[in-house]
């Protein structure tokens, strides 16, 4: 059975988006070469499908679809190669097609769609950013793990990682602190009983 994970950058006060500009400008302080390499080599090592909500998909396609380019550094080149080659799913009820290679659009009954996808052979499916989609997937009980990069910043308001009234019990699978002050934590949804 394939896993569906939410891979999120989150502030110390629990926000995944500031709702200003791109929403994640607060990540600059602790995003380091060490963290980038760990993400490439460890956090997403088992991921074979990237999952996005509509807004995140459009932003990612606009930025990564044209990379690598002459201005790209080594990490950006490696990530661009990966993200352009990996299978991608965009969850949307308004988009009907996706121009980015290896991308398909799903909408409607997410529980049925992801239930079918989880039953297929393959690696981990990882939702990147896309807080509205993550909220829906949490409410449907579809998220198996959270892979969180907690940044040493408090922004006071924005979009929370968890929707209101969320109740989850989590088991810590691993954690790692970085010199920049960021901390990676990986949690599995605890099985009841």
mmCIF file of C-alpha atoms in Angstrom:
data_model
loop_
_atom_site.group_PDB
_atom_site.id
_atom_site.type_symbol
_atom_site.label_atom_id
_atom_site.label_comp_id
_atom_site.label_asym_id
_atom_site.label_seq_id
_atom_site.Cartn_x
_atom_site.Cartn_y
_atom_site.Cartn_z
ATOM 1 C CA UNK A 1 0.000 0.000 0.000
ATOM 2 C CA UNK A 2 1.418 3.360 -1.011
ATOM 3 C CA UNK A 3 1.657 6.181 1.529
ATOM 4 C CA UNK A 4 0.319 9.704 1.139
ATOM 5 C CA UNK A 5 2.433 12.194 3.080
ATOM 6 C CA UNK A 6 2.222 15.933 3.617
ATOM 7 C CA UNK A 7 5.636 17.567 3.293
ATOM 8 C CA UNK A 8 5.369 21.026 4.785
ATOM 9 C CA UNK A 9 7.545 23.914 5.837
ATOM 10 C CA UNK A 10 5.939 25.265 9.001
ATOM 11 C CA UNK A 11 6.574 28.160 11.369
ATOM 12 C CA UNK A 12 7.096 27.575 15.080
ATOM 13 C CA UNK A 13 3.562 28.917 15.644
ATOM 14 C CA UNK A 14 2.070 26.379 13.226
ATOM 15 C CA UNK A 15 1.565 28.300 9.984
ATOM 16 C CA UNK A 16 2.394 26.960 6.527
ATOM 17 C CA UNK A 17 1.582 30.180 4.649
ATOM 18 C CA UNK A 18 1.686 33.848 5.572
ATOM 19 C CA UNK A 19 -0.945 34.571 2.885
ATOM 20 C CA UNK A 20 1.341 37.359 1.667
ATOM 21 C CA UNK A 21 3.220 37.265 -1.643
ATOM 22 C CA UNK A 22 4.033 33.598 -2.279
ATOM 23 C CA UNK A 23 3.282 32.779 1.363
ATOM 24 C CA UNK A 24 6.564 31.154 2.326
ATOM 25 C CA UNK A 25 9.001 34.079 2.348
ATOM 26 C CA UNK A 26 9.718 33.294 6.014
ATOM 27 C CA UNK A 27 11.620 30.125 5.027
ATOM 28 C CA UNK A 28 14.666 32.048 3.722
ATOM 29 C CA UNK A 29 16.353 32.385 7.127
ATOM 30 C CA UNK A 30 16.731 28.671 7.881
ATOM 31 C CA UNK A 31 16.758 27.192 4.388
ATOM 32 C CA UNK A 32 20.377 26.136 4.012
ATOM 33 C CA UNK A 33 22.504 23.965 1.744
ATOM 34 C CA UNK A 34 22.548 21.370 4.523
ATOM 35 C CA UNK A 35 18.735 21.308 4.688
ATOM 36 C CA UNK A 36 18.392 21.251 0.890
ATOM 37 C CA UNK A 37 20.757 18.292 0.583
ATOM 38 C CA UNK A 38 18.987 16.401 3.379
ATOM 39 C CA UNK A 39 15.667 17.018 1.669
ATOM 40 C CA UNK A 40 16.967 15.717 -1.655
ATOM 41 C CA UNK A 41 18.782 12.693 -0.243
ATOM 42 C CA UNK A 42 16.507 11.687 2.629
ATOM 43 C CA UNK A 43 13.133 13.432 3.027
ATOM 44 C CA UNK A 44 11.950 12.809 -0.526
ATOM 45 C CA UNK A 45 14.083 9.742 -1.298
ATOM 46 C CA UNK A 46 11.029 7.435 -1.474
ATOM 47 C CA UNK A 47 8.748 9.899 -3.300
ATOM 48 C CA UNK A 48 7.736 9.004 -6.846
ATOM 49 C CA UNK A 49 4.663 11.237 -7.137
ATOM 50 C CA UNK A 50 4.349 14.937 -6.264
ATOM 51 C CA UNK A 51 0.855 16.127 -5.367
ATOM 52 C CA UNK A 52 -0.286 19.747 -5.508
ATOM 53 C CA UNK A 53 -3.399 21.818 -5.066
ATOM 54 C CA UNK A 54 -4.252 24.131 -7.966
ATOM 55 C CA UNK A 55 -2.549 27.287 -6.653
ATOM 56 C CA UNK A 56 0.652 25.514 -5.627
ATOM 57 C CA UNK A 57 0.734 23.629 -8.932
ATOM 58 C CA UNK A 58 0.472 26.846 -10.951
ATOM 59 C CA UNK A 59 3.275 28.467 -8.909
ATOM 60 C CA UNK A 60 5.516 25.411 -9.097
ATOM 61 C CA UNK A 61 4.952 25.007 -12.838
ATOM 62 C CA UNK A 62 5.704 28.669 -13.444
ATOM 63 C CA UNK A 63 8.944 28.493 -11.438
ATOM 64 C CA UNK A 64 10.276 24.956 -12.061
ATOM 65 C CA UNK A 65 8.835 24.267 -15.503
ATOM 66 C CA UNK A 66 11.473 26.508 -17.091
ATOM 67 C CA UNK A 67 14.400 25.257 -15.062
ATOM 68 C CA UNK A 68 17.217 24.451 -14.958
ATOM 69 C CA UNK A 69 18.485 27.536 -16.690
ATOM 70 C CA UNK A 70 21.758 29.475 -16.839
ATOM 71 C CA UNK A 71 21.126 31.131 -13.435
ATOM 72 C CA UNK A 72 20.348 27.852 -11.616
ATOM 73 C CA UNK A 73 22.754 26.719 -8.908
ATOM 74 C CA UNK A 74 23.699 23.059 -8.409
ATOM 75 C CA UNK A 75 20.836 22.304 -6.009
ATOM 76 C CA UNK A 76 18.283 24.051 -8.250
ATOM 77 C CA UNK A 77 19.514 22.045 -11.255
ATOM 78 C CA UNK A 78 19.164 18.750 -9.404
ATOM 79 C CA UNK A 79 15.735 19.663 -8.044
ATOM 80 C CA UNK A 80 14.542 20.917 -11.435
ATOM 81 C CA UNK A 81 15.624 17.647 -13.045
ATOM 82 C CA UNK A 82 13.721 15.686 -10.387
ATOM 83 C CA UNK A 83 10.523 17.755 -10.350
ATOM 84 C CA UNK A 84 10.300 17.912 -14.136
ATOM 85 C CA UNK A 85 10.685 14.112 -14.417
ATOM 86 C CA UNK A 86 8.570 12.916 -11.472
ATOM 87 C CA UNK A 87 4.893 12.005 -11.844
ATOM 88 C CA UNK A 88 2.695 14.875 -10.701
ATOM 89 C CA UNK A 89 -0.936 15.096 -9.644
ATOM 90 C CA UNK A 90 -2.824 18.357 -9.373
ATOM 91 C CA UNK A 91 -6.057 18.223 -7.381
ATOM 92 C CA UNK A 92 -8.546 20.712 -8.755
ATOM 93 C CA UNK A 93 -12.213 21.071 -9.551
ATOM 94 C CA UNK A 94 -11.526 24.008 -11.885
ATOM 95 C CA UNK A 95 -8.512 22.883 -13.931
ATOM 96 C CA UNK A 96 -9.254 20.281 -16.569
ATOM 97 C CA UNK A 97 -5.798 19.960 -18.116
ATOM 98 C CA UNK A 98 -2.220 20.445 -16.962
ATOM 99 C CA UNK A 99 0.589 21.526 -19.270
ATOM 100 C CA UNK A 100 3.516 20.343 -17.145
ATOM 101 C CA UNK A 101 4.908 17.023 -18.346
ATOM 102 C CA UNK A 102 3.979 13.890 -16.368
ATOM 103 C CA UNK A 103 1.020 15.693 -14.774
ATOM 104 C CA UNK A 104 -2.575 14.602 -14.466
ATOM 105 C CA UNK A 105 -5.539 16.397 -12.940
ATOM 106 C CA UNK A 106 -7.902 14.752 -10.484
ATOM 107 C CA UNK A 107 -10.988 16.292 -8.974
ATOM 108 C CA UNK A 108 -14.244 15.305 -7.406
ATOM 109 C CA UNK A 109 -14.128 12.438 -4.936
ATOM 110 C CA UNK A 110 -10.623 12.650 -3.459
ATOM 111 C CA UNK A 111 -11.271 9.738 -1.094
ATOM 112 C CA UNK A 112 -12.026 7.417 -4.005
ATOM 113 C CA UNK A 113 -9.206 8.786 -6.192
ATOM 114 C CA UNK A 114 -6.527 8.491 -3.502
ATOM 115 C CA UNK A 115 -7.899 5.177 -2.268
ATOM 116 C CA UNK A 116 -7.372 3.816 -5.780
ATOM 117 C CA UNK A 117 -3.903 5.422 -6.071
ATOM 118 C CA UNK A 118 -2.804 4.070 -2.681
ATOM 119 C CA UNK A 119 -3.762 0.549 -3.758
ATOM 120 C CA UNK A 120 -1.540 0.718 -6.857
ATOM 121 C CA UNK A 121 2.135 -0.279 -6.762
ATOM 122 C CA UNK A 122 4.634 2.528 -6.409
ATOM 123 C CA UNK A 123 6.460 4.805 -4.032
ATOM 124 C CA UNK A 124 5.290 7.512 -1.700
ATOM 125 C CA UNK A 125 2.945 10.247 -2.891
ATOM 126 C CA UNK A 126 3.889 13.564 -1.309
ATOM 127 C CA UNK A 127 1.720 16.662 -1.068
ATOM 128 C CA UNK A 128 3.890 19.769 -1.310
ATOM 129 C CA UNK A 129 2.615 22.926 0.426
ATOM 130 C CA UNK A 130 -1.034 23.167 -0.802
ATOM 131 C CA UNK A 131 -2.574 23.853 2.643
ATOM 132 C CA UNK A 132 -6.196 23.822 1.459
ATOM 133 C CA UNK A 133 -5.654 20.405 -0.129
ATOM 134 C CA UNK A 134 -3.847 19.136 2.982
ATOM 135 C CA UNK A 135 -6.803 20.266 5.129
ATOM 136 C CA UNK A 136 -9.193 18.302 2.883
ATOM 137 C CA UNK A 137 -6.975 15.211 2.962
ATOM 138 C CA UNK A 138 -6.690 15.382 6.770
ATOM 139 C CA UNK A 139 -10.469 15.664 7.102
ATOM 140 C CA UNK A 140 -10.873 12.628 4.808
ATOM 141 C CA UNK A 141 -8.341 10.628 6.857
ATOM 142 C CA UNK A 142 -6.051 10.135 3.840
ATOM 143 C CA UNK A 143 -2.733 11.469 5.189
ATOM 144 C CA UNK A 144 -0.454 8.705 6.474
ATOM 145 C CA UNK A 145 2.530 10.842 7.543
ATOM 146 C CA UNK A 146 3.594 14.405 8.103
ATOM 147 C CA UNK A 147 7.139 15.347 7.111
ATOM 148 C CA UNK A 148 7.603 18.761 8.639
ATOM 149 C CA UNK A 149 10.436 21.241 8.459
ATOM 150 C CA UNK A 150 9.886 23.554 11.402
ATOM 151 C CA UNK A 151 11.464 26.974 10.922
ATOM 152 C CA UNK A 152 12.661 29.134 13.833
ATOM 153 C CA UNK A 153 10.252 31.969 13.099
ATOM 154 C CA UNK A 154 6.887 33.141 14.427
ATOM 155 C CA UNK A 155 4.651 35.021 11.974
ATOM 156 C CA UNK A 156 1.517 35.512 14.101
ATOM 157 C CA UNK A 157 -1.078 34.765 11.429
ATOM 158 C CA UNK A 158 -1.622 32.956 8.164
ATOM 159 C CA UNK A 159 -2.834 29.524 7.116
ATOM 160 C CA UNK A 160 -2.414 26.872 9.810
ATOM 161 C CA UNK A 161 -1.040 23.440 9.032
ATOM 162 C CA UNK A 162 -4.075 21.803 10.607
ATOM 163 C CA UNK A 163 -7.696 22.794 10.011
ATOM 164 C CA UNK A 164 -9.808 23.881 12.979
ATOM 165 C CA UNK A 165 -10.969 21.108 15.265
ATOM 166 C CA UNK A 166 -8.360 18.631 13.987
ATOM 167 C CA UNK A 167 -7.678 15.795 16.408
ATOM 168 C CA UNK A 168 -4.785 13.517 15.517
ATOM 169 C CA UNK A 169 -2.479 11.331 17.550
ATOM 170 C CA UNK A 170 0.963 11.067 15.976
ATOM 171 C CA UNK A 171 3.954 8.790 16.439
ATOM 172 C CA UNK A 172 7.386 10.378 15.981
ATOM 173 C CA UNK A 173 9.419 8.352 13.467
ATOM 174 C CA UNK A 174 12.489 10.580 13.208
ATOM 175 C CA UNK A 175 13.852 14.063 13.735
ATOM 176 C CA UNK A 176 16.937 16.033 12.822
ATOM 177 C CA UNK A 177 18.113 19.503 13.795
ATOM 178 C CA UNK A 178 20.087 21.679 11.377
ATOM 179 C CA UNK A 179 22.710 24.327 12.098
ATOM 180 C CA UNK A 180 20.375 26.949 10.601
ATOM 181 C CA UNK A 181 17.871 26.337 13.425
ATOM 182 C CA UNK A 182 15.352 24.391 11.334
ATOM 183 C CA UNK A 183 14.199 21.010 12.646
ATOM 184 C CA UNK A 184 12.881 18.145 10.517
ATOM 185 C CA UNK A 185 10.294 15.881 12.115
ATOM 186 C CA UNK A 186 8.519 12.912 10.600
ATOM 187 C CA UNK A 187 5.283 11.741 12.190
ATOM 188 C CA UNK A 188 3.026 8.807 11.356
ATOM 189 C CA UNK A 189 -0.686 8.930 12.104
ATOM 190 C CA UNK A 190 -1.080 6.625 15.119
ATOM 191 C CA UNK A 191 -3.201 3.541 14.560
ATOM 192 C CA UNK A 192 -6.059 3.255 17.024
ATOM 193 C CA UNK A 193 -6.530 0.117 19.052
#
